Coordinates of C-alpha atoms in Angstrom, one line a residue:
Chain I
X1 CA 0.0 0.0 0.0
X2 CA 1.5 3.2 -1.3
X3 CA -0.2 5.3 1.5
X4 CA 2.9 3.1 4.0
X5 CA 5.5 3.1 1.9
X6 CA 7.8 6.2 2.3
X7 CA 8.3 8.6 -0.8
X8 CA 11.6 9.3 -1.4
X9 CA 11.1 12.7 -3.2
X10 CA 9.1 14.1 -0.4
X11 CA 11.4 12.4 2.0
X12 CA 14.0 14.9 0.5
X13 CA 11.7 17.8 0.8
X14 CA 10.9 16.7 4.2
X15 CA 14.4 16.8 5.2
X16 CA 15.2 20.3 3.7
X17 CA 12.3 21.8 5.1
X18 CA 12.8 20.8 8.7
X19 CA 16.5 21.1 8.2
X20 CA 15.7 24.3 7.9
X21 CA 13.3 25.1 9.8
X22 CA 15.8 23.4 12.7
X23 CA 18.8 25.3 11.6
X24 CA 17.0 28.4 11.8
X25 CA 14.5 28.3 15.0
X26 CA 17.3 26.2 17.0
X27 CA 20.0 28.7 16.2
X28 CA 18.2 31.9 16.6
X29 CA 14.3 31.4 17.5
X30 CA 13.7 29.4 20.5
X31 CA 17.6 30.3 22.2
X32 CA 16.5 34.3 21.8
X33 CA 12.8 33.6 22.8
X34 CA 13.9 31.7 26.2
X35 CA 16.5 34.1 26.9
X36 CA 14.5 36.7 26.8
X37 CA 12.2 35.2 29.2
X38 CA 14.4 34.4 31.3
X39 CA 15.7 37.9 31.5
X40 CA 12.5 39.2 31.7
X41 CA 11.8 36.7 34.6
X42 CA 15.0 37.6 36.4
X43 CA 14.6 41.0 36.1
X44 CA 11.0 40.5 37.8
X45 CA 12.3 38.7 40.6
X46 CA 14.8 41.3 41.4
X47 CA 12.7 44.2 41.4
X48 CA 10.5 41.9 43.6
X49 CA 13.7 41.6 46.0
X50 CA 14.5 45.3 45.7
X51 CA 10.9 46.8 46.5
X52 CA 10.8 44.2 49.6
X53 CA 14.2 45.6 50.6
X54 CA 13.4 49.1 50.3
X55 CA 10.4 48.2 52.4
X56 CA 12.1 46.8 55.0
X57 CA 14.3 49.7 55.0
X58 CA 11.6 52.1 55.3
X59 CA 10.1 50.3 58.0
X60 CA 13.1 50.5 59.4
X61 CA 13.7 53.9 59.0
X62 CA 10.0 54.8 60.2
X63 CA 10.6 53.0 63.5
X64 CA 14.0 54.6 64.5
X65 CA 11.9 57.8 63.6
X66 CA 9.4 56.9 65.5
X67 CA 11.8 56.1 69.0
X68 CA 13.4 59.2 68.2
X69 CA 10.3 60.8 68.4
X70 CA 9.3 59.3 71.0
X71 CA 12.9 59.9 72.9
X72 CA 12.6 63.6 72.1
X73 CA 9.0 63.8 73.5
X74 CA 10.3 62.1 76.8
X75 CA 12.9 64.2 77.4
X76 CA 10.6 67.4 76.1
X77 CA 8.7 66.4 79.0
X78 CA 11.8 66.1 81.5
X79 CA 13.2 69.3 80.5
X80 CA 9.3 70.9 80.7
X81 CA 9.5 69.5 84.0
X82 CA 12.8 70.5 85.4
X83 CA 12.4 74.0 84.2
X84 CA 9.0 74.3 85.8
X85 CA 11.2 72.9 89.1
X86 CA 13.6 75.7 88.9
X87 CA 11.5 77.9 88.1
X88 CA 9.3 77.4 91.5
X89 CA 12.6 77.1 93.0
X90 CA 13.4 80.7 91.6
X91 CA 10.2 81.6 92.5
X92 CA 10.5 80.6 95.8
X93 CA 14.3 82.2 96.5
X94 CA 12.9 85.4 95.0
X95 CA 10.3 85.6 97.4
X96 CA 12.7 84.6 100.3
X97 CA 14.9 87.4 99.0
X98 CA 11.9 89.9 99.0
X99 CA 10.9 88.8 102.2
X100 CA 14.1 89.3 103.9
X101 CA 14.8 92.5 102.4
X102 CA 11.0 94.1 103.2
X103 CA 11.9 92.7 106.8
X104 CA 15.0 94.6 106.5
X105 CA 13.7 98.2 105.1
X106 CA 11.0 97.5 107.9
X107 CA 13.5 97.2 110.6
X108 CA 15.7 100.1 109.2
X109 CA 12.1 102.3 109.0
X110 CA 10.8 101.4 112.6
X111 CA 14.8 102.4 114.0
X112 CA 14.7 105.4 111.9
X113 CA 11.3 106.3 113.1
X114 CA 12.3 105.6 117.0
X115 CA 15.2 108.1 116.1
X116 CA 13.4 110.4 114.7
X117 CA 11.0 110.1 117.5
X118 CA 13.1 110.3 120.0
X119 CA 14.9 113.4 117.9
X120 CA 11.1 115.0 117.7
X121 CA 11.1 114.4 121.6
X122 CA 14.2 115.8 122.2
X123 CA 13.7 118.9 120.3
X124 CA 10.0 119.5 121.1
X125 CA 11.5 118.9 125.3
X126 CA 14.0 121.8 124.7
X127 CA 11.6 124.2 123.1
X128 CA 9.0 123.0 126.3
X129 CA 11.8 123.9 128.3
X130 CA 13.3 127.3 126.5
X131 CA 9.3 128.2 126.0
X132 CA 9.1 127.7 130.4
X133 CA 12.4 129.8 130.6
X134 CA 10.5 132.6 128.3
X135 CA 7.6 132.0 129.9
X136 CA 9.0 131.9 133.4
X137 CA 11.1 135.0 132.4
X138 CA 8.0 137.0 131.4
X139 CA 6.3 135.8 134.4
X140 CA 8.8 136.7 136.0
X141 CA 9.2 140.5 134.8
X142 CA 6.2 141.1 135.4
X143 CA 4.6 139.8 138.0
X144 CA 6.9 139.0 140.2
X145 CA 6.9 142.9 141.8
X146 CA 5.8 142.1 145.1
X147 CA 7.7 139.7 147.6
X148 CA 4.6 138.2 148.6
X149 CA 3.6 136.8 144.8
X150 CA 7.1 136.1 144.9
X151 CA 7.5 134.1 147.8
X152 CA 4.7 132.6 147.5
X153 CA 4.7 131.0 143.6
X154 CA 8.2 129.5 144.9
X155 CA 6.8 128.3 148.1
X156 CA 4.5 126.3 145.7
X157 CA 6.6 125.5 142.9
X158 CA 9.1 124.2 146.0
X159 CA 6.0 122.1 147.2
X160 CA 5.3 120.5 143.9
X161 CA 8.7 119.7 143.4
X162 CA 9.0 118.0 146.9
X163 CA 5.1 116.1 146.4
X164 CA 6.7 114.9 143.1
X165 CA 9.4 113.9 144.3
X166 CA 8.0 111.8 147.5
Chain X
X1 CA -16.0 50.1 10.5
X2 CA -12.7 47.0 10.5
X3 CA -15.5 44.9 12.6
X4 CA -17.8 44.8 10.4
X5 CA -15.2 43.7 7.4
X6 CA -14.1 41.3 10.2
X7 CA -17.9 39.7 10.2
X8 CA -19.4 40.1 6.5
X9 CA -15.7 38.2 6.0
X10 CA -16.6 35.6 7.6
X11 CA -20.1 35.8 6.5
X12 CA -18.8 34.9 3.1
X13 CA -16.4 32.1 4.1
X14 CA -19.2 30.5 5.6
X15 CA -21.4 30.9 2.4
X16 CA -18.8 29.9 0.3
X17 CA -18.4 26.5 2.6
X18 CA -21.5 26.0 2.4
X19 CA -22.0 26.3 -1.6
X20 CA -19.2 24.0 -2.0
X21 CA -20.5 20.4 -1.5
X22 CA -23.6 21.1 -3.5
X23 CA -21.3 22.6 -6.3
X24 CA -19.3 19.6 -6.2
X25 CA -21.9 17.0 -5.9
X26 CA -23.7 18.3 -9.1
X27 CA -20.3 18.5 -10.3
X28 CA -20.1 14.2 -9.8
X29 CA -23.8 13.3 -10.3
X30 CA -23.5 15.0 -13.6
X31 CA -21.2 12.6 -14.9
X32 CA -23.6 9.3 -15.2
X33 CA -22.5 6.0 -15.6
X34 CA -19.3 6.9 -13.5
X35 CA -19.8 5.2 -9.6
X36 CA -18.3 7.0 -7.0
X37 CA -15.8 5.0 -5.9
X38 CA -15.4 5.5 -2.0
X39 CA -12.3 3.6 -0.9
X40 CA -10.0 5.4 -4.0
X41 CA -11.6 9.0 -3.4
X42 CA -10.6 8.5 0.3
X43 CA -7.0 6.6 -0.8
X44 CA -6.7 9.4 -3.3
X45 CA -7.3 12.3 -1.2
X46 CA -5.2 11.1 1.8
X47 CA -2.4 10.6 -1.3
X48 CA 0.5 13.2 -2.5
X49 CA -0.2 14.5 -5.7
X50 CA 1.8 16.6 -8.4
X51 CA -1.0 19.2 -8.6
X52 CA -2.7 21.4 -6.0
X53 CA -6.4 21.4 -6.4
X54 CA -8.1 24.0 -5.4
X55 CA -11.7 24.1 -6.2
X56 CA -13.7 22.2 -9.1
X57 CA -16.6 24.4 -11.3
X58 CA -19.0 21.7 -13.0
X59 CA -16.2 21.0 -15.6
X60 CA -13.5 22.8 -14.6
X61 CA -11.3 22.2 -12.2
X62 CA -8.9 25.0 -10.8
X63 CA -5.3 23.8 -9.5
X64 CA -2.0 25.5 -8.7
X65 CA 0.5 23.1 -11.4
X66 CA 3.7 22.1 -9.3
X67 CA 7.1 21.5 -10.6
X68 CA 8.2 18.4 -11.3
X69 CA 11.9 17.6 -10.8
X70 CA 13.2 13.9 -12.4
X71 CA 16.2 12.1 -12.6
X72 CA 15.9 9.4 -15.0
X73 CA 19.0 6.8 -15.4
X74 CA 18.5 7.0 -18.9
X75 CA 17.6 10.7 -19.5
X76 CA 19.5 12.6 -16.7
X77 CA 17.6 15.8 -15.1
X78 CA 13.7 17.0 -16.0
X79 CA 12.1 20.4 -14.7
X80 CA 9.0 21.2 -15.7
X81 CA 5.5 22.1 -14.6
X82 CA 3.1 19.4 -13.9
X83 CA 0.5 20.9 -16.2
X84 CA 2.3 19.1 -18.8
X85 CA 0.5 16.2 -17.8
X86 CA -3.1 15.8 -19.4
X87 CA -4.5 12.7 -17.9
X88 CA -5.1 10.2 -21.1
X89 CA -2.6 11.8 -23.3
X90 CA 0.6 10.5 -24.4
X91 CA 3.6 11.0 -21.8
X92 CA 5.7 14.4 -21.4
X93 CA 9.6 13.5 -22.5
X94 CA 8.7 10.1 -21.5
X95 CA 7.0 10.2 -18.2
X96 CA 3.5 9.7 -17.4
X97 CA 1.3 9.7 -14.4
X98 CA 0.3 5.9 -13.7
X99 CA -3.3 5.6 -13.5
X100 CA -3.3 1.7 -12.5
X101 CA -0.6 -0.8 -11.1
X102 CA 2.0 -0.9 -8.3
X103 CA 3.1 3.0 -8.8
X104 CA -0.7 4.6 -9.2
X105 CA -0.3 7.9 -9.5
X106 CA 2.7 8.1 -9.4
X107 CA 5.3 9.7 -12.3
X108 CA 6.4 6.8 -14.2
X109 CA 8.5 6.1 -17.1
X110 CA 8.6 3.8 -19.9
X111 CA 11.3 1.5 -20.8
X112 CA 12.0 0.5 -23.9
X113 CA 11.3 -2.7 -23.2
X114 CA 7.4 -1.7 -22.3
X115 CA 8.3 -1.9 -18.5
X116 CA 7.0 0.7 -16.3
X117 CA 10.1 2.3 -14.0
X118 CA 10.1 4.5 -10.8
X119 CA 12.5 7.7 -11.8
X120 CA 14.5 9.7 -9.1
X121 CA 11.2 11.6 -8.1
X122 CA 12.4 15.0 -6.7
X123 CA 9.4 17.0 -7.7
X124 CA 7.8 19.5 -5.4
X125 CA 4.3 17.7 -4.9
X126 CA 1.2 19.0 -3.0
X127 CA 2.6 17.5 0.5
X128 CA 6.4 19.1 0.0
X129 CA 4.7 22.4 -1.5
X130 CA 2.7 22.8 1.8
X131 CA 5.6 21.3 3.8
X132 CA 7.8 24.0 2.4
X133 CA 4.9 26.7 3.0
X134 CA 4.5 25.9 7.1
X135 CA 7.7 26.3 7.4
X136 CA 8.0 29.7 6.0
X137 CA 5.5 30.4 8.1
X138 CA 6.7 29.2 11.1
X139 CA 10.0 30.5 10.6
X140 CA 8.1 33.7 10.0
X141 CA 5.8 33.8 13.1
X142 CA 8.8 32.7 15.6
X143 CA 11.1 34.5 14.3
X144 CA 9.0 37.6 14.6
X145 CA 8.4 36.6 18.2
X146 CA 11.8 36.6 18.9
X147 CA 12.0 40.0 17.3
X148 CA 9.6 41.6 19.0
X149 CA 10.8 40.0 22.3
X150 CA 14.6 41.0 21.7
X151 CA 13.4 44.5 20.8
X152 CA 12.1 45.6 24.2
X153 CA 12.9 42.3 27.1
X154 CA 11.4 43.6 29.9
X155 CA 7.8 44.6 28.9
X156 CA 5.2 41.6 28.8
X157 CA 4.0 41.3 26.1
X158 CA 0.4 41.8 24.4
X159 CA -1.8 40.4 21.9
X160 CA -0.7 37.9 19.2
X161 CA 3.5 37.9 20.8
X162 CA 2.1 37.4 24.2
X163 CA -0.1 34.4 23.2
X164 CA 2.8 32.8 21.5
X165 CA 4.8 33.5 24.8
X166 CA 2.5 31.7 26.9
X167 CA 2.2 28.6 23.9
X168 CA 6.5 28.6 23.8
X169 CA 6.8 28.5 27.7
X170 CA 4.0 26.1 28.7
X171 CA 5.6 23.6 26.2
X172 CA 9.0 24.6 27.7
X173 CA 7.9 24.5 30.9
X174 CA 5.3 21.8 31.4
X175 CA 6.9 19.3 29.0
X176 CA 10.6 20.0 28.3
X177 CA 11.8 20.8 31.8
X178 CA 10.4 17.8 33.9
X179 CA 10.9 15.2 31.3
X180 CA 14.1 16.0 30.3
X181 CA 15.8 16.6 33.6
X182 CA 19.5 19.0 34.4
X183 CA 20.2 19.7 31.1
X184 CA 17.0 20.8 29.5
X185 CA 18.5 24.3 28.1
X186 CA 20.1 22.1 25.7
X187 CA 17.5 20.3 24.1
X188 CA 14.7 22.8 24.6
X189 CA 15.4 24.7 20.8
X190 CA 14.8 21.2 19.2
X191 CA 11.7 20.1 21.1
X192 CA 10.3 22.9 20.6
X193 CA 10.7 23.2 17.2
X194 CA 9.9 19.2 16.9
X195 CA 6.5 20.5 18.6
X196 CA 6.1 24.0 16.5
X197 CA 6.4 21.9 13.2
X198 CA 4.3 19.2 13.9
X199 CA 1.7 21.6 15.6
X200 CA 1.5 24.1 12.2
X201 CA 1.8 21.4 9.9
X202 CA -1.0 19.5 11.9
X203 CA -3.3 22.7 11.9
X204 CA -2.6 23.7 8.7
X205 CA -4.3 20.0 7.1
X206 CA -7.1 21.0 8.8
X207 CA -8.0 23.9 6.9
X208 CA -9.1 22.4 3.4
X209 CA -8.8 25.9 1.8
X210 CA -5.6 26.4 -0.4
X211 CA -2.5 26.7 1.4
X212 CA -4.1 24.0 3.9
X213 CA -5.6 20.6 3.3
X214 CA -2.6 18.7 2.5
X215 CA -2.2 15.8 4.3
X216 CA 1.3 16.2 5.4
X217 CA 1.4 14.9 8.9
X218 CA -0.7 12.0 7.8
X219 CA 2.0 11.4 5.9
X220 CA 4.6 8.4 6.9
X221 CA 7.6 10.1 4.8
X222 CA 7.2 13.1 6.8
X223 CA 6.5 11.4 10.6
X224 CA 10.2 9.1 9.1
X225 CA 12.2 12.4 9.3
X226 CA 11.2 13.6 12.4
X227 CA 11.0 10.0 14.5
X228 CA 14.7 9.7 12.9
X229 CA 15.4 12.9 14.1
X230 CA 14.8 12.5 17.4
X231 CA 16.5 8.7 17.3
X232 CA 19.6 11.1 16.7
X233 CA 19.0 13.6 18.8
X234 CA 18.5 10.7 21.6
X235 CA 21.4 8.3 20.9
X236 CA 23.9 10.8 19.8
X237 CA 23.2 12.3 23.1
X238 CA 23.4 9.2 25.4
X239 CA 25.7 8.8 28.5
X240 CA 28.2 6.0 29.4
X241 CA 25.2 4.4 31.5
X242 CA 22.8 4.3 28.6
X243 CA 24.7 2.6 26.5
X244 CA 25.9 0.1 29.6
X245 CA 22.5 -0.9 29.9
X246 CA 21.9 -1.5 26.2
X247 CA 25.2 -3.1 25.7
X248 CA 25.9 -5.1 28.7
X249 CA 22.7 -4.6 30.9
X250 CA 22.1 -5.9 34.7
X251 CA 21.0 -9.6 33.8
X252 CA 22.1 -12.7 34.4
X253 CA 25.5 -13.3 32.7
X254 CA 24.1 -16.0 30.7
X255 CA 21.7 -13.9 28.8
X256 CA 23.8 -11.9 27.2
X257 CA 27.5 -13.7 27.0
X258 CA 27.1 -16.7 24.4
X259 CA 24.2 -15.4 22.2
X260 CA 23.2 -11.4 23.6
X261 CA 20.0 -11.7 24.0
X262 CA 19.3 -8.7 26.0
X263 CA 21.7 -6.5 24.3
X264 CA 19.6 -7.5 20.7
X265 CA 16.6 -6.5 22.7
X266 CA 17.8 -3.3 24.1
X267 CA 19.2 -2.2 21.0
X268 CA 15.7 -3.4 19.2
X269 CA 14.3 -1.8 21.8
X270 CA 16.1 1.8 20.8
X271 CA 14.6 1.5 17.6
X272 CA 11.0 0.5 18.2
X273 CA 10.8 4.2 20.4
X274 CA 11.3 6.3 17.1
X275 CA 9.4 3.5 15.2
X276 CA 6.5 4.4 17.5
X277 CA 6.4 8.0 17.2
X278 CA 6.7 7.9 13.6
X279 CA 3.4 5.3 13.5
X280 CA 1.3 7.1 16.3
X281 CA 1.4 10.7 14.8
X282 CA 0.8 9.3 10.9
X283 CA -1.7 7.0 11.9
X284 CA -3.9 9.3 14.1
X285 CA -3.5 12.6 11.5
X286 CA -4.4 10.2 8.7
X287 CA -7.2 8.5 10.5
X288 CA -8.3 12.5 11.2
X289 CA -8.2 13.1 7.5
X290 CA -10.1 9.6 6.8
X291 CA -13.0 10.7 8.8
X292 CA -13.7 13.8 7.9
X293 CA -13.3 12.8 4.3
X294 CA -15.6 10.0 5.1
X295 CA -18.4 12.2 6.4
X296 CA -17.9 14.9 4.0
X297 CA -18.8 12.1 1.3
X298 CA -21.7 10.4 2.7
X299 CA -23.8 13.6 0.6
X300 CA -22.3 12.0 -2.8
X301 CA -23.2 8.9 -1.9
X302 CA -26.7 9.6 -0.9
X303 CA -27.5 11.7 -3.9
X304 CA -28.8 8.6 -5.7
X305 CA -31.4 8.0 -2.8
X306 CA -33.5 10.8 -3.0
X307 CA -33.5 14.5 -1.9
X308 CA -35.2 14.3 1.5
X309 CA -32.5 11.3 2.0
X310 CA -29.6 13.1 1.0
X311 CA -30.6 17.0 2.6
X312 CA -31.0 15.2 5.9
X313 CA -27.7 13.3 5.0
X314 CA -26.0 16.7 4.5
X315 CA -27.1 18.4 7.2
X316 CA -25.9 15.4 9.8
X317 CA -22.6 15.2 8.1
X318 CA -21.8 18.5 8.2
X319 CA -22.9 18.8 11.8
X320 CA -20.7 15.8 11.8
X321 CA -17.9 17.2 9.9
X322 CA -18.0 20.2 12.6
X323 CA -17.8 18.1 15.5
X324 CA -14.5 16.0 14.0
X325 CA -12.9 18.9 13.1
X326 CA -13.0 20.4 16.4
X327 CA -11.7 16.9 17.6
X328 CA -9.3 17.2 15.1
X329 CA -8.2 20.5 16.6
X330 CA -7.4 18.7 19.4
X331 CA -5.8 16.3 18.3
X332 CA -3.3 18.3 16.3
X333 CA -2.5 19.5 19.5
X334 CA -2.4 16.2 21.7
X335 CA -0.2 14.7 18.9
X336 CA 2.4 17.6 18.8
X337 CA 2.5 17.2 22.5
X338 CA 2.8 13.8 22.9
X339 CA 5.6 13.4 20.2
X340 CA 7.5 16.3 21.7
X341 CA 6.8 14.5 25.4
X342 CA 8.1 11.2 24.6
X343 CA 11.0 12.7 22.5
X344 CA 11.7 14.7 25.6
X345 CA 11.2 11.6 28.0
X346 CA 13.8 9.3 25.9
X347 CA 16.3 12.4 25.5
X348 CA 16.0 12.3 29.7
X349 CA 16.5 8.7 29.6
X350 CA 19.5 8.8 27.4
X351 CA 21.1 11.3 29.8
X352 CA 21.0 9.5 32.9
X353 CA 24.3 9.1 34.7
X354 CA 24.5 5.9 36.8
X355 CA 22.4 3.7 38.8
X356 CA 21.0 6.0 41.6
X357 CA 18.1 6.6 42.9
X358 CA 17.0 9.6 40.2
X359 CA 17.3 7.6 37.1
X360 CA 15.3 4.7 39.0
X361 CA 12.2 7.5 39.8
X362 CA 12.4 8.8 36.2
X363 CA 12.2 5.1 35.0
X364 CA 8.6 5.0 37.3
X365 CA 7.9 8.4 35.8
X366 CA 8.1 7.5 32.1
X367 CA 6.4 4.0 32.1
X368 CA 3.6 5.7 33.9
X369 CA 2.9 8.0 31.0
X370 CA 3.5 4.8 28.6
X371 CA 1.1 3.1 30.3
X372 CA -1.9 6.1 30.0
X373 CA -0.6 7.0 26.6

């Protein structure tokens, strides 16, 4: 039967054609094609590894930020303290100081007052007593004419002085 | 607006399929007295032939003439178109097309002596014509892939590239890598050409408009090439271990010292692989061919019955037809695949490198897929 029996003509064809065809595609279609893929592939993987790594990173990078922030608020919140410390402790001396010094001016005011007290007493004791001499003087000129007035005012000023004295 | 030409397109392929069988069935009922013969239509269609017939109106038939290329030990070299040849006319510089005998239809050429002799028959027939035109196109489309792939790497690609993409790498992938085993990269270019060819060759019978509908992988001349490609490709390849176990296998020593036995198995046994390849895919693309062939004749044959006998006839073959064809599509697929499977599978054999445990599981592996295939 001719339809199993192999023709030679178009077993010559046969072999040119896929000679061919297997020269060609095996030398420079299916090599390129797979290459390709395969760079295509890799180069998908390692964009793959590079955007996980430069999300690690900036996970990384967000939670040192984050402690850092978190640092800087803690020690915002020590330095807000302390100052408010020293402050009241300011405060406080400042007050001290005032206090000492108003007890001081108060003291100085008070001894300057007894002074001038005691200054106003003096002075306002002398004039008593040069006003008694003028008055005693005038008193004197002109009333004291007559022994008996005489006598007697110093009878009694005698008297008072001995009655204050006892 | 390129939709519509898209759809009134195949508006009129359909119409024209449609008007053919009745075209072609007045053309053979109008000849009376002349019996359909149903075993040589079938036997003549599944056949190479030195013309390329395209389409028959009533008398006239339209074919594309093929050259014809001739050695003859007597006359040296012919060229010439095969339009030379008039059937029932005298022979063309002393060859003829032999309409009966051991060499029917066939060029033949006449001794002196009245015997009938087989020249050197190098002529481009229908099967080598369409053989040479799939690969054009396949070198075409691949290479053009390639192109397009080399040209910008790194974007995926779209449309018609990206499709043949996915087609390359599942065969690569699925078929080439497992079976093969470590060295794959260097057998993947000729699987996957062994696969390409086969598949457009196989796809391109389907189609029974012209550049199709040849029957070339139905064709054992053409199977003969590629199973003895692949018995190269596999034993020119093989390690020290596969030819120890051919040559001087694990047996008793008494089955292979005075008369090797299992070494004249083994080695028979290299042979029947390739033999087997070359049988399954001729055999199932011609039985393909057979079928549809057979259905699409059952309308000649019932035109003598009647018309209500042969319209119902027509309309079940060509539902019939249909349904082959889209078997038929699958199978030009399966059969690719399986030749380029089992290729792959006995290159992977051939490279095994000694008696551990791998080869043993690959052993499991491939009579498993012997035993479903």
């Amino acid at each position: 039967m001719s339809l199993l029996s192999p023709e030679p003509g178009l077993l010559f064809w046969m072999m040119l054609s896929f000679g061919i065809v297997l020269f060609v595609l095996a030398k420079y279609g299916f090599p390129i094609i797979l290459k390709m893929v395969d760079t295509r592939h890799d180069y998908i993987e390692e964009s793959l590894r590079s955007a996980r790594k430069a999300q690690e990173e900036l996970a990384r990078v967000k939670e040192t930020g984050e402690a850092l922030l978190a640092n800087t608020r803690k020690e915002q919140a020590m330095i807000l303290k302390e100052t408010t410390r020293k402050n009241d402790i300011l405060i406080e001396q400042a007050r001290e100081e005032a206090r000492l010094e108003a007890e001081k001016i108060i003291v100085a005011a008070r001894d300057q007052i007894h002074a001038e007290k005691e200054e106003a007493i003096r002075s306002i004791r002398n004039e008593v007593s040069r006003l008694s001499v003028d008055l005693a003087e005038r008193i004197l000129r002109e009333k004291l004419v007559t022994n008996e007035d005489q006598m007697g005012m110093i009878d009694r000023l005698l008297d008072e002085i001995e009655i204050s004295k006892s | 607006m390129r939709k519509t030409w898209h759809i009134q397109g195949l508006l009129a392929a359909i119409i024209l399929l449609l008007l053919a069988p009745p075209l072609s069935a007045d053309n053979s009922s109008a000849s009376p007295g002349e019996e359909l013969n149903v075993k040589d239509f079938i036997l003549e269609h599944l056949a190479d032939s030195y013309e390329w017939h395209i389409v028959g109106f009533g008398k006239q038939d339209i074919t594309v003439p093929l050259p014809v290329i001739l050695h003859s030990k007597t006359s040296g070299w012919h060229f010439y178109l095969s339009s030379r040849f008039h059937p029932g006319e005298d022979p063309y510089e002393g060859f003829h097309i032999a309409t009966k005998g051991k060499y029917k239809g066939k060029i033949v050429e006449t001794e002196a002596s009245g015997n009938e002799t087989r020249p050197l028959d190098l002529s481009l027939t229908k099967n080598a014509a369409s053989l040479l035109f799939a690969s054009l196109l396949l070198i075409l489309i691949i290479m053009g892939v390639a192109r397009s792939l080399k040209r910008n790497p790194l974007e995926s690609k779209k449309g018609f590239t990206g499709i043949m993409e996915m087609f390359i790498m599942s065969i690569h992938d699925e078929v080439i890598k497992p079976s093969v085993g470590d060295d794959y990269k260097r057998y993947a270019p000729f699987l996957l050409t062994v696969f390409f060819f086969i598949f457009t060759n196989n796809l391109l019978g389907l189609i029974p408009l012209f550049p199709g509908g040849a029957n070339v992988t139905g064709n054992i001349a053409v199977t003969m090439v590629l199973a003895v490609a692949t018995f190269l490709v596999v034993n020119l390849s093989g390690s020290k271990a596969y030819y120890r176990d051919i040559l001087w296998p694990d047996v008793p020593t008494w089955l292979k010292v005075p008369v090797p036995l299992m070494p004249l198995i083994e080695i028979v046994g290299t042979l029947t692989k390739p033999f087997a390849l070359m049988v399954r895919l001729f055999a199932n693309i011609m039985a393909g061919h057979s079928i549809v062939l057979g259905l699409t004749i059952l309308i000649f044959i019932t035109v003598s019955l009647g018309s209500t006998i042969n319209a119902s006839m027509t309309v079940i073959s060509v539902i019939f037809t249909v349904f082959i064809d889209f078997v038929e599509l699958l199978i030009a697929y399966i059969q690719a695949y399986v030749f380029t499977l089992l290729s792959a599978v006995f290159i992977g054999q051939a490279r095994i490198t000694s008696h551990g445990s791998k080869p043993a599981a690959q052993e499991t592996k491939t009579t498993f897929m012997k035993d479903k295939l």
